[in-house]
Amino acid sequence: MAINIQDLVKDYNNGVRALDRLNLKVDKGQIFSLLGPNGAGKSSLINILTTYYKATSGNIIILGKDLSKEPNWVRKQISCVRQRVSIDEHLSLKENMIFQSRLYKIDSQVSKERIESLIKTFNLSKYLKYPTTSYSGGVKRRLDVAMNMVSMPKILFLDEPTVGMDVYSRRAMWKMLLRIREEYETTIFLTTHYLEEAEQLSDTICIMKEGKKLTQGTPSSLRNIIRPNMISITFSSDNKTKKCKDTLDKTSLVNFTTIRGNSVFAGVDNSELAFMVLNKWLLNNNIEFNGIEIVKPSLEDVFLALTSSKSSREE
Amino acid sequence: MLNILWRNIKWRFQNPLSIVVTILQPLIWLVLYSTVAKQAMKNIGVENYTAFILPGIIVLVTFSACSSSGFINFIMKSKGSFSRILIAPVKRSSIVLGQMLEAILLSFMEITLLFIIGLFFSVKIESGLIGITLMILLIFLTAFFISGLTYSISLFLPNEVIYETIMNAIVLPIFFLSSALFPMKNLSGGLAIVVKLNPFTHVINALRNLILRENIFIERIIPVILLFLIMCSISYVLALWKLKVESNQ
């Protein structure tokens, strides 16, 4: 087991409880995605696991050792790519990697070989002659990841590595992470608030909110949750939207509803079937609407689906 | 420690403006002010005023260089490398010392430049080689204390604007309330007490004696060395403690 977390609590001085008795297990060699909205406690968890913050209470075992007792040993086994690129722009590409390897006290010959190999793996050769300040955001990010791999960490943490990236760069990053796992057998622990990212990359997904774990499983076992069937009905005014939502909530046609702008978003079991049923229902009840369509869910919808399925199970 | 030092020196030489800015004000004091005030000071028995104010300017340039080094913490925090270094298996003491040493080296570099300029104003170190050795020791202790202090202050404060304001508010009163510009014998009353309580007064006086006099009064220098050894220990422990707090939130 790479990471075993039991009853982890993190309280900040301002009284905010970022993590609330969190339990989590991550197997070795996995890509583990922590999915959650802003404020879910993802960054707090990464900061604790990477020894940057201290936990208020709870136990963390990393690669068989207690994090609170042996933080220095843990530091040698891990590396962390943060949301913000952390390369030193006053150093060249190679100097950045050399600096990182010296931080981890890697033998200079071994470090030289690793740097050459990482430069090839991450396709950075053609940037060697240019100053790092001239790199694009994508190349800087690639160097950031490559640099954090110089120590050959057993666990690589990535805190929202694709935030702010365009679709092309995001997909390039996914390829890079899959390659790291394949070539170096590194356990990858990443946080994200992109559903697609978690689904495409991960062996295991953990969904958390307000410092608590809502669910954990493989992407296929969570498919119903991370890809809920959604229908959107658009109206011409706020009043009509709200009125429809209230009426719809009283029926058993939908699992849950939410309003965004002048549209009612409804979670359903089967989107094709519900599309027809809802169309009929709107016409039969003489409800005026501008449009109806099957839509992709947002993270917010996933949480609604998750909480509604939990509450229906409880009922 | 040497790795951090190497990285910070690289930063310094890639940003030469940070060297120019830190030495500019002390240079103005040394060259312009000493020339302007020379005549007035001759009347109270100071023969070479440039040589007289050089020790005070040394303290001023040390403050300037070390303040700039504290600034690096804010750059590192905003660029993200601060947390990357903190989660690496590096001793916290190495992180602090690496950064402090860069400030000390910069101070020595700028002080050397001040001495070279001083040569054009007939500034000589009368106490010879032993005097120079003692001066190096005194300057090292002063720079070590100030760099530890600025390192801690930079970690205590939320942003670089407040840091700069606080540093300006600290440096100038310390400079003016010392024996940097005037002989102490001309002071009296409350002001004389304040100037005597300022530890930099003593290091300035010790450096001044080594520059202006052939005879070395070691009995006057040893208490200054002891005082600064204690101050260095306090500032280093404070910097180390603050860095540990930073990574144990």
Coordinates of C-alpha atoms in Angstrom, one line a residue, chain A residues 117-231:
Chain A
S117 CA 16.8 10.5 -19.8
L118 CA 14.0 12.8 -18.4
I119 CA 14.8 15.5 -21.0
K120 CA 14.2 12.8 -23.7
T121 CA 11.1 11.4 -22.1
F122 CA 9.5 14.8 -21.7
N123 CA 10.6 16.0 -25.1
L124 CA 12.5 18.9 -23.7
S125 CA 15.7 18.6 -25.8
K126 CA 14.8 21.4 -28.2
Y127 CA 14.3 23.9 -25.4
L128 CA 17.8 23.4 -23.9
K129 CA 19.4 26.3 -25.6
Y130 CA 16.6 28.8 -24.7
P131 CA 16.2 30.6 -21.3
T132 CA 13.4 29.3 -19.2
T133 CA 11.8 32.7 -19.1
S134 CA 11.0 32.3 -22.8
Y135 CA 9.1 29.0 -22.4
S136 CA 5.4 28.8 -22.9
G137 CA 3.2 27.8 -19.9
G138 CA 2.9 24.2 -21.2
V139 CA 6.7 23.7 -21.6
K140 CA 7.3 25.3 -18.1
R141 CA 4.7 22.8 -16.7
R142 CA 6.5 19.9 -18.5
L143 CA 9.8 21.0 -17.0
D144 CA 8.2 21.3 -13.6
V145 CA 7.0 17.7 -13.8
A146 CA 10.4 16.4 -15.2
M147 CA 12.3 18.3 -12.5
N148 CA 10.1 16.7 -9.8
M149 CA 10.9 13.3 -11.3
V150 CA 14.7 13.7 -11.0
S151 CA 14.6 12.1 -7.5
M152 CA 12.6 9.2 -8.9
P153 CA 9.9 9.5 -6.3
K154 CA 7.9 6.5 -5.4
I155 CA 4.9 8.7 -5.1
L156 CA 4.3 11.8 -7.2
F157 CA 1.7 14.3 -5.9
L158 CA 0.1 16.7 -8.4
D159 CA -2.2 19.4 -7.1
E160 CA -4.6 20.3 -9.9
P161 CA -1.9 20.0 -12.5
T162 CA -4.1 20.9 -15.5
V163 CA -5.9 23.9 -14.0
G164 CA -6.0 26.8 -16.5
M165 CA -4.7 24.7 -19.4
D166 CA -6.2 24.5 -22.8
V167 CA -7.6 21.2 -24.0
Y168 CA -4.5 20.3 -26.0
S169 CA -2.1 20.9 -23.1
R170 CA -4.4 19.1 -20.8
R171 CA -4.3 16.0 -23.0
A172 CA -0.5 16.2 -23.3
M173 CA -0.3 16.3 -19.5
W174 CA -2.5 13.2 -19.3
K175 CA -0.2 11.4 -21.7
M176 CA 2.8 12.4 -19.7
L177 CA 1.3 11.1 -16.4
L178 CA 0.4 7.8 -18.0
R179 CA 4.0 7.6 -19.3
I180 CA 5.4 8.3 -15.8
R181 CA 3.3 5.5 -14.4
E182 CA 4.3 3.1 -17.2
E183 CA 8.0 3.9 -17.4
Y184 CA 8.9 4.6 -13.7
E185 CA 6.1 2.7 -11.9
T186 CA 5.4 5.8 -9.8
T187 CA 2.3 6.0 -7.8
I188 CA 0.5 9.1 -8.9
F189 CA -1.8 11.0 -6.5
L190 CA -3.5 13.9 -8.2
T191 CA -6.3 16.3 -7.3
T192 CA -8.6 17.7 -9.8
H193 CA -12.0 19.3 -10.3
Y194 CA -12.3 18.0 -13.9
L195 CA -14.6 15.0 -14.2
E196 CA -13.2 14.0 -17.5
E197 CA -9.6 14.1 -16.2
A198 CA -10.4 11.9 -13.3
E199 CA -12.3 9.4 -15.5
Q200 CA -9.7 9.2 -18.3
L201 CA -6.6 8.9 -16.1
S202 CA -7.4 7.2 -12.9
D203 CA -7.4 3.6 -11.6
T204 CA -9.2 4.9 -8.5
I205 CA -11.3 8.0 -8.0
C206 CA -12.2 9.4 -4.6
I207 CA -14.8 12.1 -4.5
M208 CA -14.7 14.4 -1.5
K209 CA -16.6 17.4 -0.3
E210 CA -16.2 19.6 2.8
G211 CA -13.3 17.5 4.1
K212 CA -15.1 14.3 3.9
K213 CA -15.0 11.3 1.5
L214 CA -18.3 10.9 -0.3
T215 CA -17.3 7.8 -2.3
Q216 CA -14.3 6.0 -3.7
G217 CA -14.0 3.4 -6.5
T218 CA -12.8 2.6 -10.0
P219 CA -14.0 4.9 -12.8
S220 CA -16.3 2.1 -14.1
S221 CA -17.9 1.5 -10.7
L222 CA -18.5 5.2 -10.4
R223 CA -19.7 5.8 -13.9
N224 CA -23.3 6.4 -12.8
I225 CA -22.1 9.0 -10.4
I226 CA -19.5 10.8 -12.6
R227 CA -21.6 10.6 -15.7
P228 CA -25.2 11.2 -14.5
N229 CA -27.8 11.6 -17.2
M230 CA -28.8 15.2 -17.4
I231 CA -31.6 17.1 -19.2

